[in-house]
Coordinates of C-alpha atoms in Angstrom, one line a residue:
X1 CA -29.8 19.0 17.1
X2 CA -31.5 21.3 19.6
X3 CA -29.3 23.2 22.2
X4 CA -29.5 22.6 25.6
X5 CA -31.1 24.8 27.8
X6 CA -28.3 26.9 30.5
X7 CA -28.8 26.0 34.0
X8 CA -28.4 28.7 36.9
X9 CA -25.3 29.1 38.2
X10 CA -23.9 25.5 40.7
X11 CA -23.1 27.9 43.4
X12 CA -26.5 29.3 43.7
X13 CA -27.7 25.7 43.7
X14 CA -24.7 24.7 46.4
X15 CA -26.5 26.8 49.2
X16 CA -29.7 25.0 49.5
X17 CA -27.8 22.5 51.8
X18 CA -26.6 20.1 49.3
X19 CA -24.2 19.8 46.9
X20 CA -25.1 20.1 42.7
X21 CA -23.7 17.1 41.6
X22 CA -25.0 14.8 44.3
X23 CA -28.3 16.0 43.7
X24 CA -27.7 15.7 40.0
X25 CA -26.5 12.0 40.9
X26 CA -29.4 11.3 43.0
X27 CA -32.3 12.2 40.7
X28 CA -30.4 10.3 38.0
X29 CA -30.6 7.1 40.0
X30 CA -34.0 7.5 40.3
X31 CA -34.8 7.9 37.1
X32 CA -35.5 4.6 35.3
X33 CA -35.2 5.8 31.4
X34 CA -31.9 7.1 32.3
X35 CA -30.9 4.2 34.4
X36 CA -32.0 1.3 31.5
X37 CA -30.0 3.8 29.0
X38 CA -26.7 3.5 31.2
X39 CA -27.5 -0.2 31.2
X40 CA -28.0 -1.0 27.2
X41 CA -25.3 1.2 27.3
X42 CA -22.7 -1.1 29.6
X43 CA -23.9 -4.2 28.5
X44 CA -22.2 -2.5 24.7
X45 CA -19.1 -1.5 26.5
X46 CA -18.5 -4.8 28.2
X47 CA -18.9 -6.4 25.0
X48 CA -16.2 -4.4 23.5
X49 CA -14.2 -4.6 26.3
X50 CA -14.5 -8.6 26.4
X51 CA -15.0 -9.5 22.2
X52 CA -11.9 -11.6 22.6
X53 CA -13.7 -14.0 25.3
X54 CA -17.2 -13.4 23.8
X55 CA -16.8 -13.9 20.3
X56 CA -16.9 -17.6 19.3
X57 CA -15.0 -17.0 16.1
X58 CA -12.3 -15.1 14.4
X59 CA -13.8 -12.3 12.7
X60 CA -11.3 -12.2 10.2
X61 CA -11.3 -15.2 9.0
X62 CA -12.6 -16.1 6.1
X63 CA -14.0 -19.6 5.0
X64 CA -16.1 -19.8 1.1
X65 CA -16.9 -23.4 2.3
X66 CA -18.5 -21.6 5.0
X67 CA -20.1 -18.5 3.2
X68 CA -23.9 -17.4 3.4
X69 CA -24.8 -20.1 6.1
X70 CA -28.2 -19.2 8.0
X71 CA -28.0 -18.6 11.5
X72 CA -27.1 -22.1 13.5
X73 CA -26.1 -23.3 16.3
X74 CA -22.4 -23.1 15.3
X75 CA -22.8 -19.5 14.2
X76 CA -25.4 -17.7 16.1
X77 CA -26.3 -14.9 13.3
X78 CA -24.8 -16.8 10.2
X79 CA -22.0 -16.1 7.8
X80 CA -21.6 -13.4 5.3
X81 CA -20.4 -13.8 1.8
X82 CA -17.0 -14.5 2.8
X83 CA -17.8 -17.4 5.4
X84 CA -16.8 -15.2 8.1
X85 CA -19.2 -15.2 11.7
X86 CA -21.6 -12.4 11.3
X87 CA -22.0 -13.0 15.4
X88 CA -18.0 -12.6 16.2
X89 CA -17.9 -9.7 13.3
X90 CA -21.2 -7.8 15.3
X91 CA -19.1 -8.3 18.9
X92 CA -15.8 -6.9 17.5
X93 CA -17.5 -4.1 15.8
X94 CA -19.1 -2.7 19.0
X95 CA -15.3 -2.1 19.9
X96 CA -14.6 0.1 16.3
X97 CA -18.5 2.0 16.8
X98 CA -17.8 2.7 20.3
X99 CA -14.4 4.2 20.3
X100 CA -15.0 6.0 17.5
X101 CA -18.2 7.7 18.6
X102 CA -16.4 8.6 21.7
X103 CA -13.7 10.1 20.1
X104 CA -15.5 12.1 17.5
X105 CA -17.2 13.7 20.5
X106 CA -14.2 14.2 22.2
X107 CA -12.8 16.2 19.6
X108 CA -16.2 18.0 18.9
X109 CA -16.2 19.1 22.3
X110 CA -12.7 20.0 22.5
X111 CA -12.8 22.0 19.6
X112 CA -16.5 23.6 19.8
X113 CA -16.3 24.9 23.4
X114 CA -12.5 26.6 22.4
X115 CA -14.4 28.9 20.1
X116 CA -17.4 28.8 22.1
X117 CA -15.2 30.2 24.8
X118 CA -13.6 32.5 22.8
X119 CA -16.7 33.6 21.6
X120 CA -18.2 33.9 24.6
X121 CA -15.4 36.3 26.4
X122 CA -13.4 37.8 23.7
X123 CA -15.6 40.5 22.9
X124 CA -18.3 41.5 20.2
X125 CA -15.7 41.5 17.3
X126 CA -14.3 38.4 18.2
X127 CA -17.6 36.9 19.0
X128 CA -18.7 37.9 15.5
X129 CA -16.0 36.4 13.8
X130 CA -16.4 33.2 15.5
X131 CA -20.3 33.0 14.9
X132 CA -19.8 33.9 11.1
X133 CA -17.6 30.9 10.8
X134 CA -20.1 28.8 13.2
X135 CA -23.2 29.9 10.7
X136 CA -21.4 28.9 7.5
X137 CA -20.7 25.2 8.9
X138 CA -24.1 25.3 10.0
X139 CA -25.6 25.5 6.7
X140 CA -24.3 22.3 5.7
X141 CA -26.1 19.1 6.7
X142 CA -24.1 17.3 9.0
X143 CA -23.5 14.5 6.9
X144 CA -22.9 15.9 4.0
X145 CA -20.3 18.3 5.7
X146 CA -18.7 15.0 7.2
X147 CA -18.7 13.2 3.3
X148 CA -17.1 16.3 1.8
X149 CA -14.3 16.6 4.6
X150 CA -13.5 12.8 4.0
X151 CA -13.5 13.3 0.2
X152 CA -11.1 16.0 0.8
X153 CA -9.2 14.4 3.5
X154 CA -8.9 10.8 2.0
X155 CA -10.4 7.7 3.5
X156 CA -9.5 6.6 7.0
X157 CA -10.5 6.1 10.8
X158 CA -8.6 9.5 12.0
X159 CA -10.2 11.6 8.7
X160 CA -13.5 10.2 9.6
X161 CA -13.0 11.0 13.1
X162 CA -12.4 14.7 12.2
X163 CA -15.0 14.7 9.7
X164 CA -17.7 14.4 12.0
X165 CA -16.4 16.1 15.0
X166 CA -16.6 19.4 12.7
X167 CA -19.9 18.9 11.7
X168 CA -20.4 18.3 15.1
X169 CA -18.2 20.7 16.6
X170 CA -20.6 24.5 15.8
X171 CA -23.3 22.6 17.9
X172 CA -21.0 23.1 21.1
X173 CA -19.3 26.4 20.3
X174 CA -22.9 28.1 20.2
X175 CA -24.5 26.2 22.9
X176 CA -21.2 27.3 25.5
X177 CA -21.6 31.4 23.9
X178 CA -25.1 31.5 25.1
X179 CA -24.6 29.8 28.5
X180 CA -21.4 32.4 29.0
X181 CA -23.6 35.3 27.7
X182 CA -26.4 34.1 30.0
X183 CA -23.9 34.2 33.1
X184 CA -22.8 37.6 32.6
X185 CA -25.7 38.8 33.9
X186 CA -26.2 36.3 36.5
X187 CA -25.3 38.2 40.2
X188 CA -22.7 36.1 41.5
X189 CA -20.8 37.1 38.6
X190 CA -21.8 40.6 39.3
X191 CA -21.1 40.4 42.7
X192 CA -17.3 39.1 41.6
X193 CA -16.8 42.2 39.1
X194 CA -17.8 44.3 41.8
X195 CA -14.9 42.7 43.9
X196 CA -12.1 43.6 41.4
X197 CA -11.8 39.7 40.4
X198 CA -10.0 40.0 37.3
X199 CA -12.0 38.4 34.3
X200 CA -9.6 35.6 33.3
X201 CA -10.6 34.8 37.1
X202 CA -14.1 35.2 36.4
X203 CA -14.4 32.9 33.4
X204 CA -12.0 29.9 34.2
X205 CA -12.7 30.1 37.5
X206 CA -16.4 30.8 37.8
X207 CA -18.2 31.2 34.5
X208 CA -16.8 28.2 32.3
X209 CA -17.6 25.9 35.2
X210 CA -20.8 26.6 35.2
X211 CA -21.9 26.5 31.9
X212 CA -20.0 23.1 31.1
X213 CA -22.8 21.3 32.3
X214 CA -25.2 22.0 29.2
X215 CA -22.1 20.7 27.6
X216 CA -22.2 17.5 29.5
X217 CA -26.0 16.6 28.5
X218 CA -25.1 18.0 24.9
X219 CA -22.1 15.8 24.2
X220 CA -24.1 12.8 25.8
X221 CA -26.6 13.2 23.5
X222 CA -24.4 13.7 20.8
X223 CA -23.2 10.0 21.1
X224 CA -26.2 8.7 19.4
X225 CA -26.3 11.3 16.7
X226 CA -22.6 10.3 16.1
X227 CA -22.7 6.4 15.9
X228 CA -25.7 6.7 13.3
X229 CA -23.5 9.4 11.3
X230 CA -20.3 7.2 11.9
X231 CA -22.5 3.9 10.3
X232 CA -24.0 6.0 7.5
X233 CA -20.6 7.0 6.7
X234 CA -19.7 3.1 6.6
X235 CA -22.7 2.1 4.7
X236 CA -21.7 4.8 2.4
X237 CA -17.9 3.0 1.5
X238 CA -16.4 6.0 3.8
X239 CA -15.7 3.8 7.3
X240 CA -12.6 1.8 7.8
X241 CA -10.7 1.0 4.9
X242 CA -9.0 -2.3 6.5
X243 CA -11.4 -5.3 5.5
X244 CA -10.4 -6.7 8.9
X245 CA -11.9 -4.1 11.0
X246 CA -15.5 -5.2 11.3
X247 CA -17.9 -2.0 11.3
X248 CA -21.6 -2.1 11.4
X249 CA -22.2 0.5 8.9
X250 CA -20.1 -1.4 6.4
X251 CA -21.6 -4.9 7.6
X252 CA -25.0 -3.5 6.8
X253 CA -24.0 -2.3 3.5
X254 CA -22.1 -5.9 2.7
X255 CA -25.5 -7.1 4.0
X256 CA -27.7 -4.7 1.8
X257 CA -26.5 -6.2 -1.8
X258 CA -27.9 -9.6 -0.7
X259 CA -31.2 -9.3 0.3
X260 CA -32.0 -12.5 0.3
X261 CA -30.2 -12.8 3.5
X262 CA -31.5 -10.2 6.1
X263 CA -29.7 -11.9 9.2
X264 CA -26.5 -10.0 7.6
X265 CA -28.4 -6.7 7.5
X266 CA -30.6 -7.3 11.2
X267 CA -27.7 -7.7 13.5
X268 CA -25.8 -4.8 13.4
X269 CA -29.2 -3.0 12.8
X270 CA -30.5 -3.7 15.8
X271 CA -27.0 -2.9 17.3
X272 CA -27.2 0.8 16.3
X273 CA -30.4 1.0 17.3
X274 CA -30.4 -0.5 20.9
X275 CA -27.1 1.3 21.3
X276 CA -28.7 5.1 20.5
X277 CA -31.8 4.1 22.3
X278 CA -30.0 3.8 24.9
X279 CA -27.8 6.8 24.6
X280 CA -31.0 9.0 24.4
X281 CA -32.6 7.6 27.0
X282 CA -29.4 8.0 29.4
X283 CA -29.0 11.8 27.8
X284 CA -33.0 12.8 28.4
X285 CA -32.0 11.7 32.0
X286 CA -28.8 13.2 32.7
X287 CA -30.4 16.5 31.2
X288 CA -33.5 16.3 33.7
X289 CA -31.0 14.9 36.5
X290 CA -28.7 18.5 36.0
X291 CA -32.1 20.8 35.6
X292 CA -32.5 22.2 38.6
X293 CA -35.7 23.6 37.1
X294 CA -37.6 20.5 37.0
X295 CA -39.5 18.8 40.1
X296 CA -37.4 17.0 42.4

């Protein structure tokens, strides 16, 4: 995934008689990409949040009487192989997709911009150490990094979770080194140095705000790359191990075996692919909206 560009320094922006983030906020509401992003977006999270009201069925229970029904009145997207509502199963998974995604950023992020930082402000021996490690998880594909880590690991939600946050994770350490490099030079940080601010100051203070906001857009965008990985991972037997946790990666690879039913396979397709879409789009904005380089 590409790196996102470093934006100048918030104070510089601060003293053009607005504030950064509400002129961050108010070109994001007027962009409409971004703003039918956020909204795919929501309408996924308040599904998650209210699968108990929503779903019409258990998704759980299983019924053979019931199994490989085409979609009906009585169950919106069918049954699977077990007699179980592909509908309820799609509505409850959003809740498994979401949360996971989110928290295999998290950690990403948590763990990527602590070596990025250290990278960044430890020196040039500590900064090579850190890349040396970054380029060698690098030159693994993401996925299969993730595959081999949950191999080793063993199968389950928090070894997935930690699986693809490091493969995720060198993305953010590099792209928070170069925007603290970048800021070295800038002059308020000059300027500060000059004073006699000491550089702990400098960087938790000063520098580390700043260059979080590359971060931001970088971690948003990351969402989408995640839920795809997190549903490969599924469709590849590697997702949640409890039959009872509904997870669209291993709905579509329950679905794949019977193609003579593609409602079991089209639902939580189209899932992951509205919910990215709309990640991207919201992540395109929110990287314009922070640019201060592009045209108001």
């Amino acid at each position: 995934m590409a790196a996102v560009d470093t934006t100048p320094s918030v104070i510089a922006l601060s003293r053009k008689g607005e504030s950064f983030w509400k002129t961050a906020r108010r070109r994001l509401l007027r962009h409409r990409a971004a703003m039918l992003g956020l909204a795919v977006i929501l309408i996924f999270v308040v599904m998650a949040i209210t699968a108990p009201w929503i779903a019409p069925c258990d998704p759980a229970k299983m019924s053979m009487r019931a199994a490989l029904q085409s979609p009906s009145a009585a169950h919106l997207l069918g049954t699977d192989k077990l007699g179980r509502d592909v509908f309820s199963r799609i509505v409850y998974g959003s809740r498994y997709s979401l949360s996971s995604a989110a928290l295999t950023v998290a950690w990403a992020l948590l763990i990527g911009g602590a070596f990025g930082a250290i990278a960044g402000a430890g020196g040039r021996i500590v900064d090579s150490i850190v890349m040396r490690i970054t380029d060698v998880l690098m030159a693994f594909p993401s996925i299969l990094l993730a595959i081999g880590v949950v191999s080793w690991l063993g199968k389950g939600d928090f070894q997935l979770t930690i699986a693809v946050g490091l493969s995720l994770a060198p993305t953010f350490t590099r792209l928070l080194r170069a925007s603290l490099l970048s800021l070295q030079a800038a002059d308020f940080v000059t300027a500060l140095r000059a004073a006699g601010i000491p550089k702990w100051r400098i960087l938790f203070i000063h520098t580390l705000p700043n260059a979080l906001t590359p971060m931001i857009v970088q971690a948003t965008l990351a969402l989408g790359t995640t839920i795809i990985t997190v549903a490969g991972l599924g469709f590849l037997g590697l997702g949640p191990q409890d039959p009872r946790i509904p997870e669209w990666g291993g709905m579509m690879i329950e679905g794949a075996a019977l193609l003579q039913f593609p409602h079991l396979v089209l639902g939580p397709g189209i899932c992951i692919v509205a919910v990215v879409l709309g990640v991207n789009l919201f992540g395109d904005g929110l990287r314009d909206a922070l640019d201060p380089k592009a045209k108001r």
